[in-house]
C-alpha positions as protocol buffer text, in pm:
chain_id: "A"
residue {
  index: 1
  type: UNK
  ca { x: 844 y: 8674 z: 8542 }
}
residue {
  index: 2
  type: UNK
  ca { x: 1119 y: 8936 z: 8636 }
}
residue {
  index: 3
  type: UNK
  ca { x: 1167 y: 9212 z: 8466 }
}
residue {
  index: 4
  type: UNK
  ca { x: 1493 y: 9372 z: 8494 }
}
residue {
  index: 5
  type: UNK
  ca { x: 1712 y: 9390 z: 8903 }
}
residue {
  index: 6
  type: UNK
  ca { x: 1543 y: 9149 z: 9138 }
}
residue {
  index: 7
  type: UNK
  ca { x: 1661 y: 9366 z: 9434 }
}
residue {
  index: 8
  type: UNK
  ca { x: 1478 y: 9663 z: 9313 }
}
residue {
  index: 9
  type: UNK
  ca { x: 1133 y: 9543 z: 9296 }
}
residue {
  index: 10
  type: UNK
  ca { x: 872 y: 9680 z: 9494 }
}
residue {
  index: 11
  type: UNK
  ca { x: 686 y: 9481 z: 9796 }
}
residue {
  index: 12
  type: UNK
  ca { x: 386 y: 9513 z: 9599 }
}
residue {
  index: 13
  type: UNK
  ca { x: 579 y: 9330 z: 9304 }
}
residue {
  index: 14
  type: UNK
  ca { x: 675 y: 9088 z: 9551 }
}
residue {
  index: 15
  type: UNK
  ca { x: 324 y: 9024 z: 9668 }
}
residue {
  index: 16
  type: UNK
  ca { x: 212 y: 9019 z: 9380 }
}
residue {
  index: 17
  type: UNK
  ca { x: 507 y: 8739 z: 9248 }
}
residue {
  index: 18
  type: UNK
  ca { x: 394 y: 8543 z: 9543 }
}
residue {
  index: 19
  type: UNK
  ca { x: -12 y: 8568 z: 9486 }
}
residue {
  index: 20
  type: UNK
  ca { x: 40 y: 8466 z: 9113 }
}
residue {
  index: 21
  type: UNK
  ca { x: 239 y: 8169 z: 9249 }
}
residue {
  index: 22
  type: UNK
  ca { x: 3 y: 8071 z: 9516 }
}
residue {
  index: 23
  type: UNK
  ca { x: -299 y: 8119 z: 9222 }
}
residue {
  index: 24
  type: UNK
  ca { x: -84 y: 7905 z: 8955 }
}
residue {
  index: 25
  type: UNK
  ca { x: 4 y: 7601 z: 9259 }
}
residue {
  index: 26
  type: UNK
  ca { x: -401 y: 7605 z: 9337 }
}
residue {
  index: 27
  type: UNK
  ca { x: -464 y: 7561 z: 8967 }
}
residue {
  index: 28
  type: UNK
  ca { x: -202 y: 7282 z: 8949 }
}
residue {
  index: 29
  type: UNK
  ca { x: -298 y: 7113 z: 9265 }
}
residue {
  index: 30
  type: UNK
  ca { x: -672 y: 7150 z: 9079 }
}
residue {
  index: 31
  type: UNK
  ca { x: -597 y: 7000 z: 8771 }
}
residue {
  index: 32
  type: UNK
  ca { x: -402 y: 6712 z: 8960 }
}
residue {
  index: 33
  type: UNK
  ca { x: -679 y: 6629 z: 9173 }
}
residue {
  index: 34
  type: UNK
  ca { x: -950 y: 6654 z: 8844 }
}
residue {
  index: 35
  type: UNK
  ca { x: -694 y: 6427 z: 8654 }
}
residue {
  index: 36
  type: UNK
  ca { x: -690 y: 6156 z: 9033 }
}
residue {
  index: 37
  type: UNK
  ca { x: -1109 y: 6195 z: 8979 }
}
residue {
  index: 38
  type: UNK
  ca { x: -1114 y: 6079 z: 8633 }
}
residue {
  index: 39
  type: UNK
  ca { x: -866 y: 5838 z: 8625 }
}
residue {
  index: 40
  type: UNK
  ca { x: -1073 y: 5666 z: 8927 }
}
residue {
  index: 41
  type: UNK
  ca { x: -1396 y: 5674 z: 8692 }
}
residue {
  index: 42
  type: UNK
  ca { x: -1170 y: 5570 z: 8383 }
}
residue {
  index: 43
  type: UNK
  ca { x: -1089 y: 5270 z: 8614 }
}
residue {
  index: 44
  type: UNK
  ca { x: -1457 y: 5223 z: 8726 }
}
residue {
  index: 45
  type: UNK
  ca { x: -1558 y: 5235 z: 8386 }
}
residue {
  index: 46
  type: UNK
  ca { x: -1306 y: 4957 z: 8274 }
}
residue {
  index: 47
  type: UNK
  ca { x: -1361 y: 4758 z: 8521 }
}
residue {
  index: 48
  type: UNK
  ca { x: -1702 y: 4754 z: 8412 }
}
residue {
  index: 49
  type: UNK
  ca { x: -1653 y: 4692 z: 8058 }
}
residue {
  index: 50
  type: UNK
  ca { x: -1425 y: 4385 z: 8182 }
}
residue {
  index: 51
  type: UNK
  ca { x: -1714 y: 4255 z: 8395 }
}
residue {
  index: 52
  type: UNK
  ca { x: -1984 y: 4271 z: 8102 }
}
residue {
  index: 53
  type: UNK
  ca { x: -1717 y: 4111 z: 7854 }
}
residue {
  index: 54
  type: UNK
  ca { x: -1667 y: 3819 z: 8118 }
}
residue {
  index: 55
  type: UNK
  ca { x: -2033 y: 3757 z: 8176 }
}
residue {
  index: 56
  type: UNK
  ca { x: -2086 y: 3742 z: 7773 }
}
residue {
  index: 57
  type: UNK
  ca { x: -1775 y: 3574 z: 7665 }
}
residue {
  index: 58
  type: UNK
  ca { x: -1703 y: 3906 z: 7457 }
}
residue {
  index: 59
  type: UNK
  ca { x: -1334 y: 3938 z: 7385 }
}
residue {
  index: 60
  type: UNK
  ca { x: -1429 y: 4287 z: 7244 }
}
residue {
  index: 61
  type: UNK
  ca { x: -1683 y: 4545 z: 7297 }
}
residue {
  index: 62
  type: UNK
  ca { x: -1758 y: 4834 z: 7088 }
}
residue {
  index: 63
  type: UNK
  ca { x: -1902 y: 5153 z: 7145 }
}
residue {
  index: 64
  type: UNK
  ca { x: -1948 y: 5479 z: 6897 }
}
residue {
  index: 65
  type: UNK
  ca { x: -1620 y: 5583 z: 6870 }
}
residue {
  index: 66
  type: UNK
  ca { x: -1354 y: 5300 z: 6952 }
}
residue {
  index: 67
  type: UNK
  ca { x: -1397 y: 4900 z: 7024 }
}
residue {
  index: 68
  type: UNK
  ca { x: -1234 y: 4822 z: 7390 }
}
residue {
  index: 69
  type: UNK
  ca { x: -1022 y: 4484 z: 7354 }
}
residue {
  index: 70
  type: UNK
  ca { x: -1049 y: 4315 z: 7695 }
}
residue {
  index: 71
  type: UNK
  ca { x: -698 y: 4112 z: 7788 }
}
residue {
  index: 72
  type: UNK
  ca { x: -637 y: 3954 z: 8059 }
}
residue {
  index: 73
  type: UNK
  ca { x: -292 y: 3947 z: 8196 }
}
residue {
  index: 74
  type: UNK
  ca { x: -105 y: 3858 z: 8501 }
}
residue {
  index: 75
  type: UNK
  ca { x: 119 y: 4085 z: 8678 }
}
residue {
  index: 76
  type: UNK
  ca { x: 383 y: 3919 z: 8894 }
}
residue {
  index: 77
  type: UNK
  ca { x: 554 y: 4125 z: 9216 }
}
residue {
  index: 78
  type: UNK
  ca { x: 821 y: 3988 z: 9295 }
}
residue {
  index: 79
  type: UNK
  ca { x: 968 y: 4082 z: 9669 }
}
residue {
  index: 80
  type: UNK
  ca { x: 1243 y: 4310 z: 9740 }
}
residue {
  index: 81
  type: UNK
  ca { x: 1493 y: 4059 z: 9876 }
}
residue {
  index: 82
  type: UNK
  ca { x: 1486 y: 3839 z: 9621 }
}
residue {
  index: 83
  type: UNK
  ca { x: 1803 y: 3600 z: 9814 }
}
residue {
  index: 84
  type: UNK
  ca { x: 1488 y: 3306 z: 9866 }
}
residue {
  index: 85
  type: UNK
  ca { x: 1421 y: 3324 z: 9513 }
}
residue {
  index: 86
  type: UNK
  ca { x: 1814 y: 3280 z: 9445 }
}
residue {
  index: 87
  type: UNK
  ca { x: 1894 y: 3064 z: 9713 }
}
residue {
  index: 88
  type: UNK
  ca { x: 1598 y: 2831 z: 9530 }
}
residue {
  index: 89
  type: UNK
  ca { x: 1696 y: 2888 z: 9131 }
}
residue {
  index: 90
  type: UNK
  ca { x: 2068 y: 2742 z: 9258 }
}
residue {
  index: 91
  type: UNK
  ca { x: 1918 y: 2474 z: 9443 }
}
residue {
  index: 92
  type: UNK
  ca { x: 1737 y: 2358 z: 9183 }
}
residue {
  index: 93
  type: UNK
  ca { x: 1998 y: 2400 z: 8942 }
}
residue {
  index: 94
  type: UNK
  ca { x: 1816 y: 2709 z: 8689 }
}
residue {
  index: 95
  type: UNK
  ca { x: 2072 y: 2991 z: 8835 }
}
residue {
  index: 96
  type: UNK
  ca { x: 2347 y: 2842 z: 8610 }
}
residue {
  index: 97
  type: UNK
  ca { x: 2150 y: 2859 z: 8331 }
}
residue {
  index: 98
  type: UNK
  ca { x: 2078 y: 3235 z: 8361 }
}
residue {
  index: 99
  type: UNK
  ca { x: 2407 y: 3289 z: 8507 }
}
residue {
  index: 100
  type: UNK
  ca { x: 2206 y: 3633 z: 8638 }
}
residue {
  index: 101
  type: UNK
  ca { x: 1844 y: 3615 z: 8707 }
}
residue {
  index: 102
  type: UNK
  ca { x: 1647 y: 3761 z: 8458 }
}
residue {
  index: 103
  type: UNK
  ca { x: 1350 y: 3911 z: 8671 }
}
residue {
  index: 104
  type: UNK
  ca { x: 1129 y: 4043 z: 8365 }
}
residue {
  index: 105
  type: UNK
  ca { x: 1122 y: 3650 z: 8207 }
}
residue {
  index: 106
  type: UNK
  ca { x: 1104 y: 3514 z: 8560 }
}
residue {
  index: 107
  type: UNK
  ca { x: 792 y: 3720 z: 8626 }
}
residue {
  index: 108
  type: UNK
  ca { x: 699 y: 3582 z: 8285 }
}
residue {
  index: 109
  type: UNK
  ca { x: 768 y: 3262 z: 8385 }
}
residue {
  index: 110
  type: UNK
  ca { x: 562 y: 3266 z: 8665 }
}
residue {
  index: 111
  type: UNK
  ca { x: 311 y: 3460 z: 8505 }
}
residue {
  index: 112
  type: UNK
  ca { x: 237 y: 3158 z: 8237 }
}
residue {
  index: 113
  type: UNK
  ca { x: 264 y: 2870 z: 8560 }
}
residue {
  index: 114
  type: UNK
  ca { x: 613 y: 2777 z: 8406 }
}
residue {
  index: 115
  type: UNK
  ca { x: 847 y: 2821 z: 8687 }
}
residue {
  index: 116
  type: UNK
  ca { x: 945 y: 2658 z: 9011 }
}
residue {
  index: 117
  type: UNK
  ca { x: 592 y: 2637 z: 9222 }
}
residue {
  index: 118
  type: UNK
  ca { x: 847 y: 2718 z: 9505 }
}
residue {
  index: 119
  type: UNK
  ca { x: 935 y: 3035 z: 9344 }
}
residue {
  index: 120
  type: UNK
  ca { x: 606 y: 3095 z: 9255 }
}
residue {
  index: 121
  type: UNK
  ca { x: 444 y: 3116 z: 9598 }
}
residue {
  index: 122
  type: UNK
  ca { x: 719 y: 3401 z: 9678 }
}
residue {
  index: 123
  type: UNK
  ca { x: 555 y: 3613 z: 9442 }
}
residue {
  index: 124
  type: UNK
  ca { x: 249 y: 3798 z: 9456 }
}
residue {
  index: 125
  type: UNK
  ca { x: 38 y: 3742 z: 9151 }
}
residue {
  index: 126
  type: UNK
  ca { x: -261 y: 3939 z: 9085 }
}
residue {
  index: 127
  type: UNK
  ca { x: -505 y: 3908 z: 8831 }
}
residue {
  index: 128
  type: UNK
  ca { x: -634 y: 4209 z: 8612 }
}
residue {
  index: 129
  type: UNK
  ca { x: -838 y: 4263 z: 8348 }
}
residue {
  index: 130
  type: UNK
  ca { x: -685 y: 4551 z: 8098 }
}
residue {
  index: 131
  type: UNK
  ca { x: -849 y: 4718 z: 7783 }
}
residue {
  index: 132
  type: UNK
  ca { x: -694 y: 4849 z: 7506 }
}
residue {
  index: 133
  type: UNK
  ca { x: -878 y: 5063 z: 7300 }
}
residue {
  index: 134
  type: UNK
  ca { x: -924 y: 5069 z: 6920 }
}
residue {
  index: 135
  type: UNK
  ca { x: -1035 y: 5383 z: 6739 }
}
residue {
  index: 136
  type: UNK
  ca { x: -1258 y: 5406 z: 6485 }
}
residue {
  index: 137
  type: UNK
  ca { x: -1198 y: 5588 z: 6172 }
}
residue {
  index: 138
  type: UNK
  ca { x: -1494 y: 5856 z: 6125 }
}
């Protein structure tokens, strides 16, 4: 921090403002590359517990200090230019109905196999398995 006239600070205050930034953008850059490490092992971990639920038909497993709920879900991508997807809701006759597409229920849509298998097979769909976790009271 500055204390008092910028212009009036020593080059050793300077240096010294620039070290302590250089020291406080290492420890960020640090921390941000810890936080990369242990979200990759969170993710490891999960996938894990998603795998051992699957092979036992678990819906649930519970360790010491939470129970992980294992959910399946399907996210849908739809692409960028969506004009195919338009050009196929008019033609077979669901714009009108929407008057607007409604991505979010579309992806639902296609998500639960209830839309247009055209429309469908524009989108990526991918398959995850995603835990929510329960704590337990102590």
């Amino acid at each position: 921090m500055l204390a008092g006239d910028p212009s009036k600070l020593s080059t050793d205050e300077g240096v010294r403002l620039v070290d302590e930034y250089v020291d406080l953008q290492d420890k960020i850059d640090a921390l941000k590359r810890r936080q990369q490490e242990l979200e990759a092992r969170r993710d490891a971990v999960g996938e894990g517990i998603v795998a051992y639920a699957d092979a036992n038909g678990f819906m649930s497993v519970s360790g010491r200090r939470a129970k992980a709920l294992v959910r399946h879900e399907r996210k849908v991508d739809l692409p960028e230019n969506k004009t195919p997807i338009i050009t196929r809701l008019k033609e077979t006759g669901q714009y009108d109905a929407l008057s607007m597409p409604n991505y979010p229920r579309l992806r639902s849509d296609i998500a639960r196999g209830l839309a247009d298998p055209e429309i469908s097979r524009l989108a990526t769909i991918t398959e995850s398995g995603k835990i929510y976790l329960r704590r337990k009271s102590r």
